[in-house]
Amino acid sequence: MVFILLVMFGMSAVFVFPIISEAQSEQKTFVTHSGGVITTTGEIIDPLYVESTMEFDPMKYLREFNYGQVSELPDGTTLREFTIIAEDDKVMEVSPGVFFNVWTFNGTVPGPTIRATEGDLVRINFINNGSKSHTMHFHGIHPAEMDGVFEIVGPGGGQFTYEFEAGPVGVHPYHCHVMPLEEHIVRGLYGVYIVDPKEGRVAADEMVMVLNGLDTDFDTENNFYAANTIPFYYQHHPIQINTNELIRVYVVNMVEFDPINNLHLHGNLYHYYPTGTDTVPSFYTDMITLSQTERGIMEFEYSYPGKYLFHAHKVEFSEKGWVGIFLVKDSSKQESQLGAEYGN
Ligand SMILES: [Cu+2]
């Protein structure tokens, strides 16, 4: 009896405790059933013994903008300070029963949407609490030493302060730039950085959509696609908007492996500003095509209430999760809860 108990205890010790205790930095090599050889430095997860350790609400993320801690410098410049913490041990249930080891900025994929006005001084206090080296590389204009490529920030509490003048006006991605870069991106180390013009923007119901893919079996092909990480989320939780109200979507494509992604809107067309850098839209269309880190601003209004799909017209992507619904309410029948001044 004692022997059996010891064996049972031994088995539980073996099977329950070690699975996600520490992310491992050494490369692991696998041969797939089709004969491909693949490697990963991320954690391999057995769904029987883990639970999600990441809280992420795509509906909250959609309209959440972070303006930082604001103060004024002696010369009148606005200083916006942000603290960003990288980790690489979180587990997300990306689809029922599918657990994935995500690498995170401030605990979510994507990381927080950082927002500033052109000419502000942006200061990012970056802390790497992960088990691998990470950095923050912002697209935009800044000095070489603020580019987050050569100044590697070591694991276990390494720190770096990124500081640069916000610009140019537009929507830009930020992401980790440590090798192997593909893995540091597809694991989730990216987010959106919006620079508003000094004169502000016309009031609108604003939202952020990061188009992303998840390679949950490490074969350098995506198994799931999404707008804002969770496959099919906005199909099952439609985004409520109002008729005759300006909608402004900051869209950023962070899908790796697949050369292109695209975005089709139903029952409507949108004005599209590539990279958001110009005040005049380049296209009036219902379809844009985006390569890696391509991004822009979409603006549109719906005249008719009802349910409208938006999705990748690369149908494989939409069938693997990159699809959502706008639920358009008749604004003449309700008080608008949405629509706000942004950029201040
Ligand atoms: Cu990294």
XYZ file of C-alpha atoms in Angstrom, residues 12-327:
316
model
C 1.795 13.118 -9.772
C 5.089 14.846 -9.019
C 6.374 13.902 -12.438
C 3.279 14.758 -14.406
C 1.755 17.725 -12.621
C 4.555 20.058 -11.605
C 7.178 20.481 -14.258
C 5.190 21.346 -17.348
C 5.297 25.158 -17.378
C 7.517 25.896 -14.375
C 10.119 27.786 -16.389
C 10.223 28.786 -19.996
C 13.181 27.080 -21.612
C 15.520 29.083 -23.764
C 17.260 26.220 -25.551
C 15.997 25.325 -28.979
C 13.905 22.191 -29.298
C 13.831 20.321 -32.572
C 10.929 18.213 -33.804
C 10.235 16.079 -36.800
C 6.614 16.481 -37.876
C 4.432 13.620 -39.111
C 4.993 14.893 -42.628
C 8.771 14.799 -42.196
C 9.438 18.503 -41.691
C 12.083 19.509 -39.161
C 11.030 22.410 -36.974
C 12.491 24.180 -33.956
C 11.079 26.392 -31.248
C 12.489 28.141 -28.208
C 9.035 28.530 -26.691
C 7.367 26.321 -24.156
C 5.537 23.220 -25.343
C 2.318 22.850 -23.414
C 0.320 19.793 -22.509
C -3.299 20.969 -22.289
C -4.133 18.395 -19.616
C -1.955 20.068 -17.043
C -2.216 23.796 -17.639
C -4.711 26.571 -17.372
C -4.723 29.989 -18.934
C -2.615 32.545 -17.085
C -3.470 35.431 -19.378
C -6.428 37.764 -19.066
C -7.323 39.323 -22.386
C -10.623 40.933 -23.320
C -10.724 41.772 -27.057
C -13.721 44.062 -26.503
C -11.808 46.111 -23.921
C -8.647 46.124 -26.017
C -10.600 47.354 -29.056
C -11.230 50.858 -27.682
C -8.474 51.171 -25.067
C -5.899 53.900 -25.686
C -3.009 54.567 -23.321
C -1.784 58.142 -23.157
C 0.836 57.502 -20.466
C 1.652 59.542 -17.407
C 1.549 63.103 -18.635
C 3.730 65.971 -17.429
C 5.161 69.145 -18.909
C 8.853 69.796 -19.453
C 10.339 73.272 -18.713
C 10.259 74.139 -22.420
C 6.534 73.363 -22.596
C 6.884 69.976 -24.316
C 4.431 67.307 -23.160
C 6.192 64.259 -21.701
C 4.332 60.932 -21.846
C 5.842 58.159 -19.745
C 4.919 54.507 -20.101
C 6.134 51.422 -18.270
C 6.201 48.310 -20.421
C 7.087 44.921 -18.946
C 7.977 41.975 -21.178
C 7.292 38.410 -20.038
C 7.482 35.107 -21.885
C 5.863 32.543 -19.586
C 2.147 33.261 -19.935
C -0.305 30.674 -21.249
C -3.354 31.630 -23.287
C -6.228 29.370 -24.274
C -6.473 30.629 -27.842
C -9.310 28.306 -28.805
C -11.138 25.769 -26.628
C -8.520 23.244 -25.496
C -5.675 24.871 -27.397
C -3.147 26.395 -25.015
C -0.295 28.494 -26.314
C 2.747 29.980 -24.606
C 2.486 33.682 -25.430
C 5.194 36.301 -24.942
C 3.673 39.553 -23.757
C 4.131 43.301 -23.311
C 2.230 44.240 -20.112
C 0.584 40.828 -20.009
C -1.450 40.849 -23.218
C -1.241 40.110 -26.945
C -1.172 42.662 -28.485
C 0.535 44.876 -25.918
C -1.063 48.169 -24.882
C -1.945 50.735 -27.545
C 0.420 53.651 -26.961
C -0.846 57.042 -28.035
C 0.814 60.454 -28.226
C 0.549 63.726 -30.099
C 3.121 64.730 -32.698
C 5.998 66.543 -30.982
C 5.422 65.014 -27.533
C 8.389 63.393 -25.832
C 7.634 59.684 -25.420
C 9.538 57.890 -22.671
C 9.187 54.120 -22.342
C 10.571 52.551 -19.171
C 11.079 49.024 -20.498
C 11.649 46.124 -18.103
C 12.373 42.619 -19.356
C 11.055 40.153 -16.782
C 11.246 37.320 -19.307
C 13.677 34.420 -19.541
C 15.014 35.518 -22.934
C 16.370 38.806 -24.245
C 13.774 41.239 -25.608
C 13.598 44.801 -26.878
C 11.048 47.331 -28.112
C 11.442 48.474 -31.689
C 9.081 51.276 -32.703
C 8.312 52.087 -36.302
C 8.506 55.849 -36.766
C 11.272 58.436 -36.589
C 13.862 58.325 -33.778
C 17.625 58.218 -33.090
C 19.496 54.997 -33.932
C 20.122 54.074 -30.287
C 16.357 54.201 -29.632
C 15.620 51.677 -32.382
C 15.550 48.608 -30.123
C 17.717 46.464 -32.372
C 21.345 46.560 -31.162
C 20.707 47.475 -27.508
C 19.592 44.020 -26.369
C 17.796 44.021 -22.993
C 18.735 40.954 -20.984
C 16.343 38.599 -19.189
C 15.487 38.575 -15.515
C 14.895 42.296 -15.019
C 17.017 44.002 -17.670
C 15.982 47.605 -18.269
C 16.197 50.192 -21.001
C 14.641 53.615 -21.402
C 13.439 54.453 -24.896
C 12.963 58.151 -25.479
C 11.993 59.911 -28.681
C 9.863 62.673 -30.115
C 6.492 61.348 -31.281
C 6.247 61.293 -35.057
C 5.305 61.151 -37.765
C 1.515 61.435 -37.453
C 0.051 58.027 -38.201
C -0.429 54.507 -36.921
C 2.687 52.443 -36.380
C 3.498 49.036 -34.951
C 6.005 48.346 -32.209
C 7.507 44.942 -31.619
C 10.421 43.068 -30.101
C 13.450 42.923 -32.420
C 15.499 40.071 -30.928
C 16.489 37.061 -33.064
C 14.946 34.751 -34.085
C 12.714 37.686 -34.922
C 9.909 35.668 -36.432
C 9.407 33.766 -33.193
C 9.607 36.868 -30.979
C 6.829 38.393 -33.087
C 4.536 35.415 -33.568
C 4.649 34.658 -29.840
C 2.964 38.029 -29.284
C 5.531 40.769 -28.614
C 3.893 43.581 -30.586
C 1.435 46.415 -30.254
C 0.177 49.644 -31.780
C 1.594 53.169 -31.484
C -0.665 56.023 -32.644
C 0.588 59.554 -33.235
C -2.146 62.179 -33.412
C -1.806 65.502 -35.221
C -1.429 68.574 -32.999
C -4.803 69.856 -34.143
C -6.437 66.590 -33.010
C -8.792 64.397 -35.009
C -12.457 64.748 -35.919
C -14.575 63.058 -33.222
C -15.304 59.418 -34.015
C -15.943 56.022 -32.487
C -12.348 54.810 -32.601
C -10.975 51.304 -32.392
C -7.790 49.303 -32.945
C -7.600 46.056 -34.890
C -4.374 44.109 -34.952
C -4.544 41.342 -37.516
C -2.583 38.413 -36.161
C -1.926 34.737 -36.636
C -1.085 31.938 -34.212
C 1.268 29.097 -35.081
C 0.293 26.722 -32.303
C 2.163 23.689 -33.664
C 5.475 25.394 -34.511
C 5.560 24.418 -38.179
C 5.955 28.035 -39.380
C 2.390 28.092 -40.626
C -0.455 29.769 -38.795
C -3.183 27.551 -37.395
C -5.452 30.413 -36.337
C -6.019 33.944 -37.548
C -7.794 36.805 -35.839
C -8.484 40.469 -35.446
C -7.169 41.088 -31.908
C -5.859 37.612 -31.106
C -8.921 35.524 -30.275
C -10.263 33.666 -33.338
C -13.936 34.415 -34.163
C -14.241 36.723 -31.124
C -16.051 39.617 -32.808
C -18.285 37.213 -34.684
C -19.608 35.872 -31.397
C -19.404 39.294 -29.700
C -20.363 41.799 -32.422
C -18.916 45.295 -32.171
C -21.791 47.707 -31.549
C -21.710 50.942 -33.522
C -24.334 53.523 -34.514
C -25.740 54.623 -37.833
C -24.479 57.945 -39.174
C -21.584 58.009 -36.746
C -18.005 58.221 -37.970
C -16.073 55.015 -37.262
C -12.271 55.167 -37.310
C -10.322 51.906 -37.241
C -6.554 51.799 -36.779
C -5.631 48.533 -38.472
C -2.171 46.915 -38.252
C -1.182 43.641 -39.898
C 1.172 41.582 -37.704
C 0.623 38.212 -39.393
C 3.901 36.383 -40.039
C 4.553 33.479 -42.437
C 1.748 34.436 -44.872
C 2.955 37.176 -47.247
C -0.359 39.023 -47.368
C -3.475 39.659 -45.370
C -6.508 41.704 -46.284
C -9.641 43.322 -44.879
C -13.044 43.401 -46.490
C -16.011 45.340 -45.080
C -19.580 44.348 -45.957
C -22.349 46.678 -47.071
C -20.115 49.696 -47.139
C -16.883 51.269 -48.324
C -14.258 53.083 -46.282
C -11.790 55.876 -46.798
C -8.318 54.458 -46.320
C -5.211 56.343 -45.206
C -2.122 54.111 -45.632
C 0.084 54.369 -42.512
C -2.228 57.210 -41.435
C 0.393 59.744 -42.469
C -1.644 61.805 -44.884
C -4.752 63.918 -44.270
C -6.257 62.909 -47.607
C -7.387 59.310 -48.070
C -5.700 57.316 -50.833
C -8.575 54.946 -51.476
C -12.327 54.641 -51.172
C -12.734 50.898 -51.138
C -14.156 47.863 -49.351
C -10.872 45.954 -49.571
C -7.268 46.605 -48.596
C -4.286 44.284 -48.879
C -1.609 44.384 -46.208
C 1.858 42.860 -46.041
C 3.848 42.401 -42.799
C 3.522 45.471 -40.519
C 1.555 47.360 -43.162
C -1.114 49.463 -41.513
C -3.470 52.352 -41.967
C -6.603 54.147 -40.864
C -10.095 53.278 -42.107
C -12.985 55.719 -41.806
C -16.625 54.987 -42.572
C -20.235 55.451 -41.499
C -23.160 53.080 -41.868
C -26.463 54.490 -43.094
C -28.514 51.358 -42.486
C -28.795 49.428 -39.204
C -28.140 45.709 -39.050
C -25.376 43.133 -38.934
C -22.394 43.471 -41.259
C -19.423 41.139 -41.579
C -15.812 42.251 -41.803
C -13.184 39.648 -42.558
C -10.148 38.560 -44.515
C -11.115 37.903 -48.105
C -8.334 35.372 -48.069
C -11.051 32.924 -47.120
C -8.700 30.455 -45.452
C -7.900 33.156 -42.867
C -11.550 33.985 -42.188
C -12.420 30.318 -41.800
C -9.618 30.007 -39.255
C -10.878 32.888 -37.130
C -10.273 36.242 -38.828
C -13.907 37.313 -39.083
C -16.118 39.666 -37.118
C -19.418 41.526 -37.147
C -20.400 45.163 -36.779
C -23.831 45.398 -35.189
